[in-house]
Short mmCIF file of C-alpha atoms in Angstrom, two decimals:
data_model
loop_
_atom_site.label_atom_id
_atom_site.label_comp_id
_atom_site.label_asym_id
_atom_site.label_seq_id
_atom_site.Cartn_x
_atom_site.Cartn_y
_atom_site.Cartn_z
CA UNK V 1 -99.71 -83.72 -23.97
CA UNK V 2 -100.83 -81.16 -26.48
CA UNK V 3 -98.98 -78.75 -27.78
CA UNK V 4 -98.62 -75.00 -26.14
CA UNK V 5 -100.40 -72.84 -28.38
CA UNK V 6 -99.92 -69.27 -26.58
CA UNK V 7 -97.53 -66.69 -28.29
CA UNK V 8 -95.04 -64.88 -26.00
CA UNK V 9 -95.68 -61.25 -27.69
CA UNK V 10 -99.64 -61.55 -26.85
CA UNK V 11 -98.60 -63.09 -23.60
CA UNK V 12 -96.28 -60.36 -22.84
CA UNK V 13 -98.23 -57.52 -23.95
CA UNK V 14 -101.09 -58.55 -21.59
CA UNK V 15 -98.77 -58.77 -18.75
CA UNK V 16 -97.01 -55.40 -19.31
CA UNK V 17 -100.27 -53.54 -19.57
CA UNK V 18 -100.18 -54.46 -15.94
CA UNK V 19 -97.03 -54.21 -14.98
CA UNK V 20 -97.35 -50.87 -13.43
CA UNK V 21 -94.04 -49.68 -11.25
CA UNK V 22 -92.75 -53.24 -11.25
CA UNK V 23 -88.83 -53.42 -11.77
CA UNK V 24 -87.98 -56.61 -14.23
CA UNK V 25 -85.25 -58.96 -14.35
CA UNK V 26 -85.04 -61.17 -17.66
CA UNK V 27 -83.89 -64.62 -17.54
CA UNK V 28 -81.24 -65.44 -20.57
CA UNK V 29 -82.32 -65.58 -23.76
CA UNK V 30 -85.31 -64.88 -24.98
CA UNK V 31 -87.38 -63.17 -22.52
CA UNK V 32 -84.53 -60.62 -23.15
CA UNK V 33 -86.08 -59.79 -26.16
CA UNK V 34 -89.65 -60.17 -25.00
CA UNK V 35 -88.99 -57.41 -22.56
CA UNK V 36 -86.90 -55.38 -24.73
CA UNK V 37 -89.94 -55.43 -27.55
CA UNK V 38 -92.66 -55.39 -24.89
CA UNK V 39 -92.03 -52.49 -22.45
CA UNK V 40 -87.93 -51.78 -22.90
CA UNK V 41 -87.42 -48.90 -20.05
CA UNK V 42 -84.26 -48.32 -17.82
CA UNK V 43 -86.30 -50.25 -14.84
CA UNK V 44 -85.79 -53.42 -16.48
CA UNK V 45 -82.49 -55.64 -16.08
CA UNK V 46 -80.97 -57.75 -19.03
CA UNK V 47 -79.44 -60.95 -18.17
CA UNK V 48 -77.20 -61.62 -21.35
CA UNK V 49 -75.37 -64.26 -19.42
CA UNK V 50 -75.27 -65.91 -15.90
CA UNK V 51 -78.12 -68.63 -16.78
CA UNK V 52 -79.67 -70.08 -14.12
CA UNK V 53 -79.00 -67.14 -11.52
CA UNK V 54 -82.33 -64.76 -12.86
CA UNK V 55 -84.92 -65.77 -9.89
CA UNK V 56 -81.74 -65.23 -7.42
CA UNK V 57 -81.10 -61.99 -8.89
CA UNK V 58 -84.94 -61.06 -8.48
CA UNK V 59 -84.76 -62.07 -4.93
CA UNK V 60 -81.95 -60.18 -3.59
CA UNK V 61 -83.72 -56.83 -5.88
CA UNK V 62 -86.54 -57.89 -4.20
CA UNK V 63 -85.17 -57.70 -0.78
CA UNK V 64 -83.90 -54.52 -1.42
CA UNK V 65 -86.58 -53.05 -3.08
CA UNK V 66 -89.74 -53.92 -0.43
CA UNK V 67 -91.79 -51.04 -1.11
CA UNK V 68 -91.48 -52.59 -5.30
CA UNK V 69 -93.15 -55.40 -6.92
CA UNK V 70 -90.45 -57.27 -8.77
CA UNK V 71 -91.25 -59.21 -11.80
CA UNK V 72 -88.37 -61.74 -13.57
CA UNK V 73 -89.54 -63.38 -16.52
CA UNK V 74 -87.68 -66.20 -17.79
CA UNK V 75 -87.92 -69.66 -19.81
CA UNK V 76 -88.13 -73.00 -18.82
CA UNK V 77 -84.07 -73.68 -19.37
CA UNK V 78 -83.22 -71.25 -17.21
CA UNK V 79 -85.27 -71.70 -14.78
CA UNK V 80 -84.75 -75.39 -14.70
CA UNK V 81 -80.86 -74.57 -14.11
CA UNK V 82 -81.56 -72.92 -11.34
CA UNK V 83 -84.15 -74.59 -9.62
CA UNK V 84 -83.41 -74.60 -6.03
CA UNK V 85 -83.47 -70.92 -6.33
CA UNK V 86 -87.75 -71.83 -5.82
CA UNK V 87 -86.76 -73.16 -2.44
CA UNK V 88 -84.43 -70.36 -1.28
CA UNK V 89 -87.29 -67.58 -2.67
CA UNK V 90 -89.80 -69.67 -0.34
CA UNK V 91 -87.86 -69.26 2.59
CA UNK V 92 -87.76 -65.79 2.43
CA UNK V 93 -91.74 -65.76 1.49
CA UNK V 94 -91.00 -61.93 -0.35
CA UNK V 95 -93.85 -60.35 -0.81
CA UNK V 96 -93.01 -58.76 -3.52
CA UNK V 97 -91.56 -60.91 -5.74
CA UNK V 98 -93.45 -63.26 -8.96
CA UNK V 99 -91.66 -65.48 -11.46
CA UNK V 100 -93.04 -65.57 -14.58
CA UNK V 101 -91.87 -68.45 -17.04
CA UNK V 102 -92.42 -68.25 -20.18
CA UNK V 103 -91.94 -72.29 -20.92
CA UNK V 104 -92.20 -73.39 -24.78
CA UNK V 105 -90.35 -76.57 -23.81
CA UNK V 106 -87.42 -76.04 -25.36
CA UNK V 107 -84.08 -74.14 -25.85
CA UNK V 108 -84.97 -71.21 -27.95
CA UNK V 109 -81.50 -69.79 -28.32
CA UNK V 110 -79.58 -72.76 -29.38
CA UNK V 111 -81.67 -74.58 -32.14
CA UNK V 112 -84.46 -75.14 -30.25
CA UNK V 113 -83.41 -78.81 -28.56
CA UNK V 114 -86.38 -80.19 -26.50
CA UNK V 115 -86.10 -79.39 -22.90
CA UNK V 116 -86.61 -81.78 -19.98
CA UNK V 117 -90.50 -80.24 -19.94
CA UNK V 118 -91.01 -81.32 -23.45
CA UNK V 119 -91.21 -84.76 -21.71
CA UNK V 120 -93.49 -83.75 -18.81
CA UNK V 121 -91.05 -82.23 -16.22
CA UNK V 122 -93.57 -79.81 -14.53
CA UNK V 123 -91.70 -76.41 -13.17
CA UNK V 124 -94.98 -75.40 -11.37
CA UNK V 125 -95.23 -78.30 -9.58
CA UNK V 126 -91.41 -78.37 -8.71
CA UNK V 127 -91.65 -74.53 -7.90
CA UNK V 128 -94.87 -75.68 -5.37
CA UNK V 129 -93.01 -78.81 -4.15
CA UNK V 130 -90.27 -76.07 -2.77
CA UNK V 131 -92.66 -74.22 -1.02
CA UNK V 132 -93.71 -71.08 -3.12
CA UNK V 133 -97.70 -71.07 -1.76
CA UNK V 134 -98.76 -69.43 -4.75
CA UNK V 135 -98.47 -70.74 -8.14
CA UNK V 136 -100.52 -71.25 -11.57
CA UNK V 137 -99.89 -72.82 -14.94
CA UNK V 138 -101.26 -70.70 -17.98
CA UNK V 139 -102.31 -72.56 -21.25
CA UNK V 140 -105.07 -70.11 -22.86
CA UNK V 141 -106.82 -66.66 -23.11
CA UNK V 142 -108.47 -67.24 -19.98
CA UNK V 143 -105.43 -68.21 -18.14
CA UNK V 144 -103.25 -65.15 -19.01
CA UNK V 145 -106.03 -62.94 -18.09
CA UNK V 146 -106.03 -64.59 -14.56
CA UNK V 147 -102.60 -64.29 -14.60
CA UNK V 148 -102.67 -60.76 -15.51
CA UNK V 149 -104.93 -60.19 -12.52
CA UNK V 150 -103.07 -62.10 -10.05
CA UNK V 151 -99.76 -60.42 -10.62
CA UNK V 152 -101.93 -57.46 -9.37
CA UNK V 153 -103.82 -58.81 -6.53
CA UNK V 154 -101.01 -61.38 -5.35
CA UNK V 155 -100.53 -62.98 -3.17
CA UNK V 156 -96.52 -63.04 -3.82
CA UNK V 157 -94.32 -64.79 -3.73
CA UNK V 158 -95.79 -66.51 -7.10
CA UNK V 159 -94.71 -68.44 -10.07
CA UNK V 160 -96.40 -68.72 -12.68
CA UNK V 161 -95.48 -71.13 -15.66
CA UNK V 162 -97.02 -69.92 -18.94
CA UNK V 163 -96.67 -72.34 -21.73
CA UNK V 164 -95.82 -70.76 -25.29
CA UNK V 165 -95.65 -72.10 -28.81
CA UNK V 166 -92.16 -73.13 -29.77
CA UNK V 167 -92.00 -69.66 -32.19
CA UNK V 168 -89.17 -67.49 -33.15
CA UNK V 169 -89.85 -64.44 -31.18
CA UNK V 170 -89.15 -60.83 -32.54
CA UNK V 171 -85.54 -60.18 -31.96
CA UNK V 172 -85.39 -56.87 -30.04
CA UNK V 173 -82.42 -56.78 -29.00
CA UNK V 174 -81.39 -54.27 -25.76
CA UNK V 175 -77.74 -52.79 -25.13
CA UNK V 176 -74.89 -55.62 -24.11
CA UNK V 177 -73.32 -53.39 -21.93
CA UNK V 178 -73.79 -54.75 -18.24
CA UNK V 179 -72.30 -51.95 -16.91
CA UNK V 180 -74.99 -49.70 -18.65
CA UNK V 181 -77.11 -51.74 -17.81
CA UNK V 182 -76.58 -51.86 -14.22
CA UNK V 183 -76.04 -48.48 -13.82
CA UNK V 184 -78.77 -47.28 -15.48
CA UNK V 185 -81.31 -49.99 -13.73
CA UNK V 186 -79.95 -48.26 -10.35
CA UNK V 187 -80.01 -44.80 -11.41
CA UNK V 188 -83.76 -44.97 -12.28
CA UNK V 189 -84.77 -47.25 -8.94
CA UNK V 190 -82.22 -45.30 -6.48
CA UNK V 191 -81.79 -41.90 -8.12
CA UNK V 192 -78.97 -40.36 -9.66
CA UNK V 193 -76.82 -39.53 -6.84
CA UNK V 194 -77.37 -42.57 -4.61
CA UNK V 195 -77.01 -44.50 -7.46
CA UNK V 196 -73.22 -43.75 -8.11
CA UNK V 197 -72.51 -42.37 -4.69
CA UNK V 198 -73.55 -44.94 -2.33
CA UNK V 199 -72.33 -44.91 0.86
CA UNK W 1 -67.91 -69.13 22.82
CA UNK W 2 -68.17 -67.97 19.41
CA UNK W 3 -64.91 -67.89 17.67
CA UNK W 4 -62.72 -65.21 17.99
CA UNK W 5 -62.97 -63.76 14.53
CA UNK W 6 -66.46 -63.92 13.84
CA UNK W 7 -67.49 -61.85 16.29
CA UNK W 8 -65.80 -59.05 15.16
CA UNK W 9 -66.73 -59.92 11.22
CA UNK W 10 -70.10 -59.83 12.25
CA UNK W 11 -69.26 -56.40 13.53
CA UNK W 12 -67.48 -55.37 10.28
CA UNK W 13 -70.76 -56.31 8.18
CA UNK W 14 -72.87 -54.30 10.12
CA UNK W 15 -70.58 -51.28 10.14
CA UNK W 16 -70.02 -51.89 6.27
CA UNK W 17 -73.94 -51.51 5.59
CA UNK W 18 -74.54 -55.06 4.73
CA UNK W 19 -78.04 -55.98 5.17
CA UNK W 20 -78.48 -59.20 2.90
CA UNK W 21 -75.84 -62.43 3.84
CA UNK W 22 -76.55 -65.42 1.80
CA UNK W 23 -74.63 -68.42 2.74
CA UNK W 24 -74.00 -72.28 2.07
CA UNK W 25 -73.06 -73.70 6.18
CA UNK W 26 -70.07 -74.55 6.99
CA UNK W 27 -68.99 -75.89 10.05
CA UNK W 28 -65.78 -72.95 10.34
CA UNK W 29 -69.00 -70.38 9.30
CA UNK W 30 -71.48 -71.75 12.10
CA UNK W 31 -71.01 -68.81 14.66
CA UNK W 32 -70.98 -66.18 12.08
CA UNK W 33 -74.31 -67.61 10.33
CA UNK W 34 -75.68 -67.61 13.90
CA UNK W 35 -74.42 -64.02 14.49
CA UNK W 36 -76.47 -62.68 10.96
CA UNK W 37 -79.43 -65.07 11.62
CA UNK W 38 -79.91 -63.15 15.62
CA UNK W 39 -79.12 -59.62 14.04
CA UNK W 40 -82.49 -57.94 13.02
CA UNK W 41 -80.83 -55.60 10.77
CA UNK W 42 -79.55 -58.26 8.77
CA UNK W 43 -81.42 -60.57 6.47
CA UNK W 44 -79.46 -64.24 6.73
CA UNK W 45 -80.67 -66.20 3.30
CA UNK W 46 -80.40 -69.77 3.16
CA UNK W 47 -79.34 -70.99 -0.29
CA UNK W 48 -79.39 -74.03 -2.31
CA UNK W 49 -76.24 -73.58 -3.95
CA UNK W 50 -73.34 -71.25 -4.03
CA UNK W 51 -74.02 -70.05 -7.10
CA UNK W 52 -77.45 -67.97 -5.83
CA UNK W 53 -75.24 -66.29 -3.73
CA UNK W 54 -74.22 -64.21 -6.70
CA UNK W 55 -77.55 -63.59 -7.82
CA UNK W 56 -78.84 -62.75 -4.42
CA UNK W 57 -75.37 -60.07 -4.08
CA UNK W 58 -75.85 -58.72 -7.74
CA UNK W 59 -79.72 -58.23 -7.66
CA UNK W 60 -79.64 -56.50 -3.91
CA UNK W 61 -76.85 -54.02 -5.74
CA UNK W 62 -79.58 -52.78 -8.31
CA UNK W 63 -82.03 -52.61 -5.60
CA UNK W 64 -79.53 -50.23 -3.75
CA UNK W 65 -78.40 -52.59 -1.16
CA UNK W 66 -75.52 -54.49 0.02
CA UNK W 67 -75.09 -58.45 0.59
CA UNK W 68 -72.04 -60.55 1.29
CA UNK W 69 -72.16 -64.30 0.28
CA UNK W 70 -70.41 -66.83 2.81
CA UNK W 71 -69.83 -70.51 1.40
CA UNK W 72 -67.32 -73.20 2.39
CA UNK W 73 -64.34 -73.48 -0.54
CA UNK W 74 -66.11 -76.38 -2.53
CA UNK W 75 -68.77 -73.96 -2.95
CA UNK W 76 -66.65 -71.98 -5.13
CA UNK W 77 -66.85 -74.12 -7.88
CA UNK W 78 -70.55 -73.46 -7.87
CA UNK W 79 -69.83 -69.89 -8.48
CA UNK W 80 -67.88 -69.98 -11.44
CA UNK W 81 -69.83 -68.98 -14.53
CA UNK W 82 -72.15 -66.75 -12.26
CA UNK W 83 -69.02 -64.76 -11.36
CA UNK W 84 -67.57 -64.71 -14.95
CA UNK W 85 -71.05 -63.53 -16.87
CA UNK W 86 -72.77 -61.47 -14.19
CA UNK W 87 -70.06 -60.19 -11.55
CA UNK W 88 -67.39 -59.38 -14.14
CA UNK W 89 -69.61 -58.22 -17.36
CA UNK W 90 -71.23 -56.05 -14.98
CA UNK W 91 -68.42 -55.13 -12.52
CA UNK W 92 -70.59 -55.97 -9.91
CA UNK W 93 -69.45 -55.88 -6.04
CA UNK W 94 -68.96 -58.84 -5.05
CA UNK W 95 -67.78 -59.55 -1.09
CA UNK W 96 -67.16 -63.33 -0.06
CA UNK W 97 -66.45 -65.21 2.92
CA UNK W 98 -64.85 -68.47 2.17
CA UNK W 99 -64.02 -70.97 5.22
CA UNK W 100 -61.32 -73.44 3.94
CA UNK W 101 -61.18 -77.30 3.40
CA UNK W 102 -58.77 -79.58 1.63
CA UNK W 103 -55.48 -77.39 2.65
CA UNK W 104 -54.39 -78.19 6.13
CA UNK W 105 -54.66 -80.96 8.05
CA UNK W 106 -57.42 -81.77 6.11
CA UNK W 107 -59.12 -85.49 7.35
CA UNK W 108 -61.19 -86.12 3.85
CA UNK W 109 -59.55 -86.72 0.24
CA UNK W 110 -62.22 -85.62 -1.38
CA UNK W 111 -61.68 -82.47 0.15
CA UNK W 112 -58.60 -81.79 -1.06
CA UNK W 113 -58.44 -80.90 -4.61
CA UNK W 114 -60.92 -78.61 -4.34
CA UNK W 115 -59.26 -76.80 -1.46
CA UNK W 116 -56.50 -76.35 -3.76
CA UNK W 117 -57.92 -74.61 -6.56
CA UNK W 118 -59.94 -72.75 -4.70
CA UNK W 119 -57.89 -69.72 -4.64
CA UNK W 120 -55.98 -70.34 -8.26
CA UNK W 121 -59.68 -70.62 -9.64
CA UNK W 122 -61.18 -66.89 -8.02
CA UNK W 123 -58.23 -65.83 -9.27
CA UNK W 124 -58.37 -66.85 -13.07
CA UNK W 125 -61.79 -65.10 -12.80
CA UNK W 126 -60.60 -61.62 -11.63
CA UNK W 127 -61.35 -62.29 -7.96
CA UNK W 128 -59.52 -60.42 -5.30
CA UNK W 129 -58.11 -62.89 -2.96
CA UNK W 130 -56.99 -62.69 0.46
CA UNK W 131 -55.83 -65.81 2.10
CA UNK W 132 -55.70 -65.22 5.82
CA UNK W 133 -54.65 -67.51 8.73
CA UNK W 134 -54.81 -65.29 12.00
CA UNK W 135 -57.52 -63.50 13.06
CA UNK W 136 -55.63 -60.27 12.72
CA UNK W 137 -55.66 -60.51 8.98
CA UNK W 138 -58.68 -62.10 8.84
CA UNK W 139 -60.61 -58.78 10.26
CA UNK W 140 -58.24 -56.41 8.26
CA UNK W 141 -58.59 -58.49 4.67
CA UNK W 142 -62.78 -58.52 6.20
CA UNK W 143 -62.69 -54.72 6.65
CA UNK W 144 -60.38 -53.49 3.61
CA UNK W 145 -62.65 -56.50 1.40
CA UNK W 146 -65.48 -54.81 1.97
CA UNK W 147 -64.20 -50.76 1.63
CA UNK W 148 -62.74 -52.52 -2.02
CA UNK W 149 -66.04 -54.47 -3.09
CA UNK W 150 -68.45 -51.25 -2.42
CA UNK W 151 -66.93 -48.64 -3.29
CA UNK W 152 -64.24 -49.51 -6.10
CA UNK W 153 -67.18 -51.97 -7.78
CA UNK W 154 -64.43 -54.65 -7.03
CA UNK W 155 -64.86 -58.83 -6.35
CA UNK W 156 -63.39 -59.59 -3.24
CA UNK W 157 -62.91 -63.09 -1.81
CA UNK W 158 -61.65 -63.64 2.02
CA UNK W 159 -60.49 -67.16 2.30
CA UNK W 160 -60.34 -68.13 6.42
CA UNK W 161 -57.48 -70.86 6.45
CA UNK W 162 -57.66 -74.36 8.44
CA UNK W 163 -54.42 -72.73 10.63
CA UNK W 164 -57.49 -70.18 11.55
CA UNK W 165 -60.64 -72.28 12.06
CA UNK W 166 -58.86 -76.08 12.64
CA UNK W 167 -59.03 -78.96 10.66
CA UNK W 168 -62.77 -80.51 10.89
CA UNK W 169 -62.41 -83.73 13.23
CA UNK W 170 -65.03 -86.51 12.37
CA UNK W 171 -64.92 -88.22 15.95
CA UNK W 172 -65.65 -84.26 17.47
CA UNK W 173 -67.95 -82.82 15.01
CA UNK W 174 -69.81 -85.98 13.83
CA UNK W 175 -70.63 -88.85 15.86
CA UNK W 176 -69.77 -89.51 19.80
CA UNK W 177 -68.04 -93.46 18.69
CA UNK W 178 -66.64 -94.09 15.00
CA UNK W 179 -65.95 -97.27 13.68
CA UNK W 180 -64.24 -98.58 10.52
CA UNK W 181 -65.29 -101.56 8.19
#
């Protein structure tokens, strides 16, 4: 297997151009910072812990947010940790919802171990084994561009595993504050009133 | 017949606003998984593991909606560092359903010491606990739960006790003869 050559920050900056009214969810780690450099706004949600729970989180915002596209972006570690969550998206079948992983087949925030997909563990193929009818694996130009499109055109659900060079990325580093966080995320999506007067 | 309680915590869902329920079966959670899975207004999610549960709840909260998560008490331990990070960095609602094993009459070891630290675990994490073994405090710890969860941003577990749902018999629930080698 050859190395991944794509960088995240071109990857990301392609994808963003299209991202439209999408709300985002970021995995743990560093798509944090890819979506805090890329297109930081108050529709996007920083997970700063909770690894493995990102594509759940996108579902149930999903759910709740039909008229929305939802977008979580995450790596291959955290998606690998919570891997069922593919099967549990594909029985639901929303139609609004895409996983993107950004997978440079390894742990990026810890010293950059291999991960299980350094060694040929394939999270497309697990993601289609579950039962998500749409997904792609991105290794070039071409491939983000088709990616780009399809995150327009669906259909969703998708996932989409885009495989990135092994590089630092540019630390851009968003507010810790989950309540923040949370409360702005709702504020913009719901309004200010609904937001912190729900009934 | 559907058991007693669950019939009337199906009714406290609806009248709490809950349109997502995520859940892990359990046998004591069959009739109220049935109840969510018939109701149209109510969107009854499968899940692999406990611990998407808390994802599912957290995420439909930023999307402006309400979930509950139901899961059988060895499913707890799934939940652990979800509820920690997420829930509790975020002071996140969080409303759970948790049907007991391992604490009365209990027919399976292996059962057991989970069962125990169920409770003494959601705890340690800042859970709100309710342990409840008639269906009178079942529906009032169900009802005040949920007020708690949604509108003071609070985590709120309900634990349904074996005196409540029974003890699971193999010979009833599994097989119609069991033998032993």
């Amino acid at each position: 297997m050859s190395k991944p050559t794509l960088d995240r920050a071109d990857v990301m900056k392609k994808l963003m151009a299209v991202r439209g009214d999408a709300l985002a969810i970021a995995g743990l780690g560093s798509p944090v910072w890819d979506i805090a450099s890329s297109d930081h706004k108050p529709e996007n949600f920083y997970l700063w812990g909770g690894m493995g729970c990102a594509v759940s989180m996108g579902l149930g915002c999903a759910m709740a947010q039909r008229g929305r596209n939802v977008w979580v972006v995450t790596g291959d570690g955290e998606a690998l940790m919570g891997v069922g969550s593919f099967a549990t998206v594909a029985a639901q079948r929303p139609s609004n919802l895409a996983v993107i992983v950004l997978d440079n087949e390894h742990y990026g925030e810890t010293g950059m171990q291999q991960a299980a997909t350094s060694h040929g563990t394939d999270i497309a193929a697990m993601a289609k084994g579950a039962g998500i009818p749409n997904t792609m694996t991105v290794t070039d130009e071409a491939g983000v561009d088709a990616l780009a499109a399809a995150l327009q055109s669906g259909p969703l659900p998708m996932v989409a595993v885009v495989k990135v060079a092994a590089t630092k990325p540019n630390l851009v580093l968003p507010s810790r504050d989950g309540v923040y966080l949370k409360n702005r995320f709702r504020q913009a999506v719901l309004g200010a009133t609904e937001a912190m007067h729900q009934s | 017949m559907a058991d007693a309680w669950t019939v009337e915590a199906h009714r406290l869902l609806k009248k709490h606003g809950i349109k997502t329920v995520g859940y892990v079966p359990d046998a004591g959670l069959t009739d109220l998984i049935n109840a969510c899975d018939a109701d149209n207004d109510i969107k009854a999610v499968v899940m692999t593991t406990e611990e998407e549960g808390i994802g599912l709840s957290s995420g439909a909260w930023l999307g402006g909606e309400k979930a509950a998560v139901l899961m059988q008490s060895s499913g707890v331990g799934n939940t652990v560092n979800a509820i920690a990070s997420i829930v509790s960095s975020c002071q996140f609602p969080l409303f759970m359903i948790v049907t007991m094993r391992g604490q009365y009459g209990e027919s399976n070891p292996w059962q057991i010491p989970m069962g125990q630290a169920t409770a003494p675990v959601l705890r340690s994490l800042g859970v709100r606990v309710y342990e409840v073994d008639t269906v009178e405090d079942a529906l009032g710890a169900i009802e005040n739960g949920l007020k708690m969860a949604f509108v003071s941003n609070a985590a709120v577990a309900v634990l349904i006790g074996q005196k409540l749902i029974g003890a699971k018999s193999f010979i009833a629930d599994v097989a119609e003869e069991v033998s032993h080698v």
